Coordinates of C-alpha atoms and ligand atoms in Angstrom, one line a residue:
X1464 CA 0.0 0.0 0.0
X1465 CA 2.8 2.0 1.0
X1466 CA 4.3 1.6 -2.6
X1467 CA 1.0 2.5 -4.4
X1468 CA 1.1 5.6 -2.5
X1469 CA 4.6 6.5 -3.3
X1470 CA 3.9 5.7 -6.8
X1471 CA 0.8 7.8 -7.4
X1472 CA 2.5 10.9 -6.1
X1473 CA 5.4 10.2 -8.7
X1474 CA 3.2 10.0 -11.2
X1475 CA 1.7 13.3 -10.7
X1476 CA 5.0 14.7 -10.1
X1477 CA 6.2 13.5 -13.6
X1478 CA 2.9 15.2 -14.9
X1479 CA 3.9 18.3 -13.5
X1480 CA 7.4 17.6 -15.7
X1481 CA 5.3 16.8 -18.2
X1482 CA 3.2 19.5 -18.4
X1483 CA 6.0 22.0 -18.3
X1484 CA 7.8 21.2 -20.8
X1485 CA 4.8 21.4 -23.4
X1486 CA 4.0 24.8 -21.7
X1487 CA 7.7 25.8 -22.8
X1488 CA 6.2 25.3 -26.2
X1489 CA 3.1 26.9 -26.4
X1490 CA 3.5 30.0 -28.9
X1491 CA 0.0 30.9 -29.7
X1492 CA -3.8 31.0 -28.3
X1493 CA -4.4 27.7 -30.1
X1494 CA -1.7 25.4 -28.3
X1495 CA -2.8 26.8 -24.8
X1496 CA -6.4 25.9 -26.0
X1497 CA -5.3 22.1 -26.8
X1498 CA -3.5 22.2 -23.3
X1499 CA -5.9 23.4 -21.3
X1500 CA -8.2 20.7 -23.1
X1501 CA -5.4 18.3 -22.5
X1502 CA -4.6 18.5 -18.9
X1503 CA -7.7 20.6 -17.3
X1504 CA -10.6 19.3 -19.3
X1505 CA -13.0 16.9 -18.1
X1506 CA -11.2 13.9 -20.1
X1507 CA -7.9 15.5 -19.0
X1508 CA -5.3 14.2 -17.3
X1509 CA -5.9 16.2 -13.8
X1510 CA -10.1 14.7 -14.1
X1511 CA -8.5 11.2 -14.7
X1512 CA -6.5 11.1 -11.5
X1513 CA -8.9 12.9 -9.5
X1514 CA -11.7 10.0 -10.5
X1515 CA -8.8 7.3 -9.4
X1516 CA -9.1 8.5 -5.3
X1517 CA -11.3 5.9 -5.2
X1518 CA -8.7 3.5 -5.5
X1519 CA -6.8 4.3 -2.6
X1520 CA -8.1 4.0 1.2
X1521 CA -9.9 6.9 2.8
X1522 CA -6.8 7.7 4.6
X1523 CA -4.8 8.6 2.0
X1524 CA -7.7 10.1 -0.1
X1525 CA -6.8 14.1 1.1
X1526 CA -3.2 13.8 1.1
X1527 CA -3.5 12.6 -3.1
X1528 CA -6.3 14.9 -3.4
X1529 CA -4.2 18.1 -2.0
X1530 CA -1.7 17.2 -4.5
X1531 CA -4.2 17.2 -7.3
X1532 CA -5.6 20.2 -6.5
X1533 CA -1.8 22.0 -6.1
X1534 CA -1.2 20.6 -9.5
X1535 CA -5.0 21.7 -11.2
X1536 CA -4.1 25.4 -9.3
X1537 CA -0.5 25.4 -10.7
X1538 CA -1.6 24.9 -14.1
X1539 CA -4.4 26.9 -14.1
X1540 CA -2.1 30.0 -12.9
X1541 CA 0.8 29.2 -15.6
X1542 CA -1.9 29.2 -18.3
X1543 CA -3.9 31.9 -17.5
X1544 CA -0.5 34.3 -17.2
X1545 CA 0.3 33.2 -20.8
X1546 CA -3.2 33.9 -22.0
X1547 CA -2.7 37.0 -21.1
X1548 CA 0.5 37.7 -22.7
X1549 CA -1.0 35.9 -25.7
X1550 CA -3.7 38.3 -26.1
X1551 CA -1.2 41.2 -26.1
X1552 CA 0.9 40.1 -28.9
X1553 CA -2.2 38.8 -31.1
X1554 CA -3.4 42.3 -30.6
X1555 CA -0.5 44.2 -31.5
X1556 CA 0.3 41.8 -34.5
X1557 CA -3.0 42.2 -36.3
X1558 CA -2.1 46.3 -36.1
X1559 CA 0.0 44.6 -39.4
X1560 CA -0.3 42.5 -41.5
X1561 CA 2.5 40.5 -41.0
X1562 CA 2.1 38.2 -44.5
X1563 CA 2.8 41.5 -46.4
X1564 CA 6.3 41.4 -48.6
X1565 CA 9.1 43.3 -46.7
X1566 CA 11.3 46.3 -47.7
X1567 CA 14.3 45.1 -49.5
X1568 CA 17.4 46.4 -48.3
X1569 CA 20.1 47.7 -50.6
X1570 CA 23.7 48.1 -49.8
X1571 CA 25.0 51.4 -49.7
X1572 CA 27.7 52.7 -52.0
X1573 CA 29.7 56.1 -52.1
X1574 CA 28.4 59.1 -54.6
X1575 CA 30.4 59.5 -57.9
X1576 CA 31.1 63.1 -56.7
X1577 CA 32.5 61.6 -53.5
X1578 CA 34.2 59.1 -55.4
X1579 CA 36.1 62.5 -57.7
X1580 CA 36.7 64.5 -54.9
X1581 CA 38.7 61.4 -52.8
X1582 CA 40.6 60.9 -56.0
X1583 CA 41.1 64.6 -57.3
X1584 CA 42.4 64.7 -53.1
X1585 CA 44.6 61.8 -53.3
X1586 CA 46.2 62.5 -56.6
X1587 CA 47.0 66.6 -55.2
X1588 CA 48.1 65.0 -51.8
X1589 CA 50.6 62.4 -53.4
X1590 CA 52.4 65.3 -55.1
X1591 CA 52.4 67.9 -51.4
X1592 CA 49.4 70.0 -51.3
X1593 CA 48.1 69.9 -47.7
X1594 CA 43.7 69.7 -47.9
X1595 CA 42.3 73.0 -46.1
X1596 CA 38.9 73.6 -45.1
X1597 CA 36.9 76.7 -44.8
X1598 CA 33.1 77.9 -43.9
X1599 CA 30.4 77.6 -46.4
X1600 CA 28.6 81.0 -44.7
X1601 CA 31.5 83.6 -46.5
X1602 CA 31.8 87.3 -44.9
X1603 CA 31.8 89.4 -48.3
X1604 CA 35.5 90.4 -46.9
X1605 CA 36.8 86.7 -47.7
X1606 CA 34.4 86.4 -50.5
X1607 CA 35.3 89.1 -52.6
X1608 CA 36.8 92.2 -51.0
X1609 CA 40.2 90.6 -49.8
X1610 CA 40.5 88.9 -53.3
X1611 CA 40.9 92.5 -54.9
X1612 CA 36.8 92.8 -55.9
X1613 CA 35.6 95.9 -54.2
X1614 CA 32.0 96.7 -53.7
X1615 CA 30.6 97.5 -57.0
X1616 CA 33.4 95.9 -59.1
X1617 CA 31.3 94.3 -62.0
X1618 CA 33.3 90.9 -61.1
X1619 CA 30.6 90.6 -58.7
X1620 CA 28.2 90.5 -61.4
X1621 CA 29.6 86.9 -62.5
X1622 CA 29.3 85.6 -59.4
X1623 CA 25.5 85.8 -58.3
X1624 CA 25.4 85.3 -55.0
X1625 CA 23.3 84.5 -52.2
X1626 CA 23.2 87.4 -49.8
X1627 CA 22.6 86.6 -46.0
X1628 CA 22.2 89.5 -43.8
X1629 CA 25.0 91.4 -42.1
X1630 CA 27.5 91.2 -44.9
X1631 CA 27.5 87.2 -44.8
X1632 CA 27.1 85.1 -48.0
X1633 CA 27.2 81.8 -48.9
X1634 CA 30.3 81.4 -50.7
X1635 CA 30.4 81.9 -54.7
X1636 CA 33.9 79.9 -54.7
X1637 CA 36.5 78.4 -52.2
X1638 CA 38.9 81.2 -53.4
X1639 CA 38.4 82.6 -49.6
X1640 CA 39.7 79.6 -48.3
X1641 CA 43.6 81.4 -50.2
X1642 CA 42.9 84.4 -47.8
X1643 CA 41.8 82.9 -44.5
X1644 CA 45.3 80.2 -45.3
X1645 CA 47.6 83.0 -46.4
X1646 CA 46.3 84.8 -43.0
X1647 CA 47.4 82.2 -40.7
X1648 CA 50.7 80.8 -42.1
X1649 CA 53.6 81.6 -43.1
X1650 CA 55.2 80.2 -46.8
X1651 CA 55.7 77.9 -48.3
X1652 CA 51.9 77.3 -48.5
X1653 CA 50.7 74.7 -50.7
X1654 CA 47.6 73.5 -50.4
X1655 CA 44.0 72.5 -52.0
X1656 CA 40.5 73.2 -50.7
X1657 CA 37.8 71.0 -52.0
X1658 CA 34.3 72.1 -51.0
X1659 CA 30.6 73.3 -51.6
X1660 CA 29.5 76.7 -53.4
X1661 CA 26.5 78.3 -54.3
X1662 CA 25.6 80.7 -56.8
X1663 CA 22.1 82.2 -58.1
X1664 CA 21.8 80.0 -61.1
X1665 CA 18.8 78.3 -62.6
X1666 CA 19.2 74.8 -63.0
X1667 CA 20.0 73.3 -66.3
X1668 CA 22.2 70.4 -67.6
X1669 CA 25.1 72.7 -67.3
X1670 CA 24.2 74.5 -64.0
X1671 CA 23.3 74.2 -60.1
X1672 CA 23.2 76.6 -58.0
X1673 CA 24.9 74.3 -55.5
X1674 CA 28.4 72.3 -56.8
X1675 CA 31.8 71.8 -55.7
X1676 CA 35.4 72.9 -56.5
X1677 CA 38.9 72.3 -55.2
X1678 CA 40.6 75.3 -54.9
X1679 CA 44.6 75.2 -55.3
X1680 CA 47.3 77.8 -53.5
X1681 CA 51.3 77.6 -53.7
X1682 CA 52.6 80.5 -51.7
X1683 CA 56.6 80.2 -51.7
X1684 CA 60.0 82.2 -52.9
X1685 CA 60.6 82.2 -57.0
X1686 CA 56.7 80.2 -57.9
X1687 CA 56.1 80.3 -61.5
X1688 CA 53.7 80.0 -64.0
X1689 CA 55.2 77.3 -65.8
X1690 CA 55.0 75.2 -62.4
X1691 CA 51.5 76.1 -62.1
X1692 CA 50.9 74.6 -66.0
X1693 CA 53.0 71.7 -64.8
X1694 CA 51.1 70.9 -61.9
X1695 CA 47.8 71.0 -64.0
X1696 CA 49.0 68.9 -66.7
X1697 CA 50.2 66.3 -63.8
X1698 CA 47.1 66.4 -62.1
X1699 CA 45.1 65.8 -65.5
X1700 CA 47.3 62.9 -66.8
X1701 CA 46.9 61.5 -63.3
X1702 CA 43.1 61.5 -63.6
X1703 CA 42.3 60.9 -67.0
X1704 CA 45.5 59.0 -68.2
X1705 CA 48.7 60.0 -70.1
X1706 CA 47.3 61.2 -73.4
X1707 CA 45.4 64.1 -71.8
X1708 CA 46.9 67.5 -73.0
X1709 CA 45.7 70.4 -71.4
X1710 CA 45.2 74.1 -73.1
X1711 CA 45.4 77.4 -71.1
X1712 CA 43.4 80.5 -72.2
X1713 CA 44.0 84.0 -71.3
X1714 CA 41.1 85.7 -69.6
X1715 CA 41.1 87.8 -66.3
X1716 CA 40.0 87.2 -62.6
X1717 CA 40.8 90.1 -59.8
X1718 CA 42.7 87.8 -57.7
X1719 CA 45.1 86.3 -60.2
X1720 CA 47.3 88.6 -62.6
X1721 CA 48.5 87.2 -65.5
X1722 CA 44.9 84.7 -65.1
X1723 CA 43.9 81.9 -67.6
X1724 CA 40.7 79.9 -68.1
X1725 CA 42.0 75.9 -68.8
X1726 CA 40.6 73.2 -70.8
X1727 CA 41.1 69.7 -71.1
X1728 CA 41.2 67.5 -74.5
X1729 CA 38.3 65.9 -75.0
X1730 CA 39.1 62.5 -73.6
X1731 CA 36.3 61.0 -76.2
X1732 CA 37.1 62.2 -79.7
X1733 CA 40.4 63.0 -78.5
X1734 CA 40.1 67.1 -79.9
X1735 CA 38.4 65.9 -83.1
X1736 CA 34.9 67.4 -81.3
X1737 CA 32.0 65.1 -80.2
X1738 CA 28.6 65.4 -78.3
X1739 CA 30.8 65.6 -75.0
X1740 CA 32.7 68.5 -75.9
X1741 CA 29.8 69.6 -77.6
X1742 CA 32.1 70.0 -80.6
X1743 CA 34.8 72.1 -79.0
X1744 CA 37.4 69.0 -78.8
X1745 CA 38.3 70.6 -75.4
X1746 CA 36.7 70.9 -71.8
X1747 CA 36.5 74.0 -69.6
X1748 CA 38.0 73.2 -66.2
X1749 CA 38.5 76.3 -64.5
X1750 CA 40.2 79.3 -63.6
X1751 CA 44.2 79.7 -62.5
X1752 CA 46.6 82.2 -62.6
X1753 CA 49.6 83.9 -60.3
X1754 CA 48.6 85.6 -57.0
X1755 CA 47.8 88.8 -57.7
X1756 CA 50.3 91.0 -55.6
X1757 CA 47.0 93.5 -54.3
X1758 CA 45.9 90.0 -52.8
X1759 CA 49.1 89.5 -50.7
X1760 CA 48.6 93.1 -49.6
X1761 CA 45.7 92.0 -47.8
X1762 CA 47.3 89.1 -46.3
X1763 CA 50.8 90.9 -45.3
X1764 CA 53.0 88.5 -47.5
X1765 CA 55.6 90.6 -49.3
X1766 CA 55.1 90.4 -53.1
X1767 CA 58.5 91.0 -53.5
X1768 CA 59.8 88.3 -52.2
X1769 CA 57.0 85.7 -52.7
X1770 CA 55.0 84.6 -55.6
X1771 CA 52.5 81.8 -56.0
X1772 CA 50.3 80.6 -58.3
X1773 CA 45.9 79.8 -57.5
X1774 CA 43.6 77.7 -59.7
X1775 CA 39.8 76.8 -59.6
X1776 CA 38.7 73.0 -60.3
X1777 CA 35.1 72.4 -61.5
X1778 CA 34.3 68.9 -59.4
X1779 CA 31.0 68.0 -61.2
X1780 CA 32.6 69.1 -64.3
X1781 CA 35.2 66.6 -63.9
X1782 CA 33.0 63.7 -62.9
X1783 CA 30.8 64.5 -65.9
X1784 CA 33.6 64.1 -68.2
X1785 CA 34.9 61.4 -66.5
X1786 CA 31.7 59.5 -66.5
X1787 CA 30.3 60.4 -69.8
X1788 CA 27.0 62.3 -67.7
X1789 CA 25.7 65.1 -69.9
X1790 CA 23.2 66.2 -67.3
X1791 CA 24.7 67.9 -63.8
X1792 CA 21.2 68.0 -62.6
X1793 CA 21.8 64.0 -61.6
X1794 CA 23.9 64.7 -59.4
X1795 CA 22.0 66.1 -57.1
X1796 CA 18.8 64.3 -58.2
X1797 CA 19.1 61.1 -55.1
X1798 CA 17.7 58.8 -57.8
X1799 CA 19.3 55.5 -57.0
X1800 CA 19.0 54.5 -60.8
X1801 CA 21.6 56.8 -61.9
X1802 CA 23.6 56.3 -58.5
X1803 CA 23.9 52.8 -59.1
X1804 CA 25.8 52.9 -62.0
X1805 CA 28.8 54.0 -60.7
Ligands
LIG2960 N1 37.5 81.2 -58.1 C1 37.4 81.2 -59.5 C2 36.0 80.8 -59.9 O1 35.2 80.4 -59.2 C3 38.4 80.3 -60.2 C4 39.8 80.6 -59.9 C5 40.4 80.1 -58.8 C6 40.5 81.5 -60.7 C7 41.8 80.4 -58.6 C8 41.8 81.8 -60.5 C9 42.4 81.3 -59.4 O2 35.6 80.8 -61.0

């Protein structure tokens, strides 16, 4: 008797186990429904043993039956704690419909323009220039008056410019960038600064009214203009390849005297003139020339013992001839079609 006893309160024990270890499984309203129905319903496991007390004598009747009844309360609590959380999640997953196709990811990439500038920078830092940095929010002192164009000078007329209040601007080129450099240091300078501008422009393939240059300063004793043409012509060969030839045209900018406007071949019809070049057989780069000596005034470096030479570099221009795009509008665009390609 003593052994039936034993053995009975095992038994329940091993339901409890039992029991458990399907409740580890249960992950939605349905399973704790069959569960319930399994170990609580009136064909259930618990109802089974309970109509077994008979078997044993009345003595041991309220000792098996106590256990029962822990066991019946035990489950009963587990379940009804999971049926709650159950409900919660049910709730918050019909809020979507989960069987709806995701959102693909895609893997990010850098932008062609990016892609320029960290070359046009790497090929400039391989052969000494330092990279310099200044604000895009310009005082019309670094903008224009310290690079020799006064108020009223009609060179401001080229430049259309954004006016903020209280003489700032943003800035029409990273020319200022020379001044605030040539302010704080001491030649030799040799530098480039590649950033943003901004200029009044409507937008068409050719124009934005936001773009990017590289401006380039070499401040030291006995500069010439035949290093600046060198430098130029390395820097293009560098990008494009070894056949590139480069042409400088004379033209005039207030901070560089003698200045130059500089092409390079067409890459594509190699001069012959083509749809790139829009027939020209070259492509207009920029600006350069040698520091004009009012500038160096305004800086105190003694013209008469330094020189240096400044240029201009059109980024978008560059990428646009480098990657065939005929449109500068795409650049700024964000459509990951185009984007992709590169
Ligand atoms: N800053 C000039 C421009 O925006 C280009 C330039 C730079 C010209 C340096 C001469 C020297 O067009």
């Amino acid at each position: 008797m003593n052994n039936v006893k034993s053995n009975i309160l095992d038994e329940i024990n091993s339901l409890k186990n039992q029991f458990n270890k399907e409740f580890d499984k249960i992950i939605n309203i349905s399973d704790l429904n069959q569960i319930r129905v399994n170990y609580l319903g009136r064909k259930g496991f618990v109802s089974s043993y309970f109509r077994r007390l008979g078997e044993f004598s009345v003595e041991k009747r309220p000792l098996i039956g106590n256990e029962l009844n822990e066991l019946k309360k035990y489950i009963e609590e587990k379940l009804k704690e999971v049926n709650k959380r159950l409900i919660q999640i049910e709730k918050t997953e019909k809020r979507y419909d989960i069987t709806l196709p995701g959102f693909k990811r895609f893997i990010g990439k850098k932008h062609p323009l990016t892609m320029i500038m960290e070359e046009i920078k790497s090929i400039f830092s391989f052969m000494g220039f330092e990279i310099a940095e200044g604000p895009e929010i310009e005082t019309d002192y670094y903008n224009f008056e310290a690079l020799n164009i006064p108020p009223g000078h009609p060179a401001r007329e080229l430049q259309d410019t954004f006016y903020l209040t209280n003489n700032m601007l943003l800035r029409t080129h990273t020319s200022p960038v020379q001044i605030r450099i040539m302010e704080k240091t001491k030649p030799p300078i040799r530098i480039i600064a590649p950033g943003r501008v901004f200029r009044r422009d409507t937008p068409d393939a050719t124009h934005s009214p936001i773009f990017m240059q590289v401006e380039g300063l070499y401040v030291d004793k006995n500069v010439t203009f035949a290093e600046l043409k060198g430098i130029i012509l390395t820097f293009a060969r560098a990008m494009f390849g070894k056949d590139m030839k480069i042409r400088f045209r004379s033209s005039f900018f207030p901070f560089t005297e003698p200045s130059a406007e500089y092409d390079f071949l067409c890459m594509f019809c190699k001069g012959k003139g083509c749809k790139i070049c829009k027939g020209a057989g070259w492509v207009e780069i920029s600006g350069a020339g040698m520091v004009d000596p009012e500038v160096f005034k305004f800086v105190n470096i003694d013209p008469e013992i330094y020189s240096g030479y400044a240029f201009g570099m059109g980024v978008e221009r560059i990428a646009m001839f480098k990657y065939q795009i005929d449109d500068i509008r795409t650049f700024y665009e964000n459509d990951m079609r185009f984007l992709n390609q590169f």
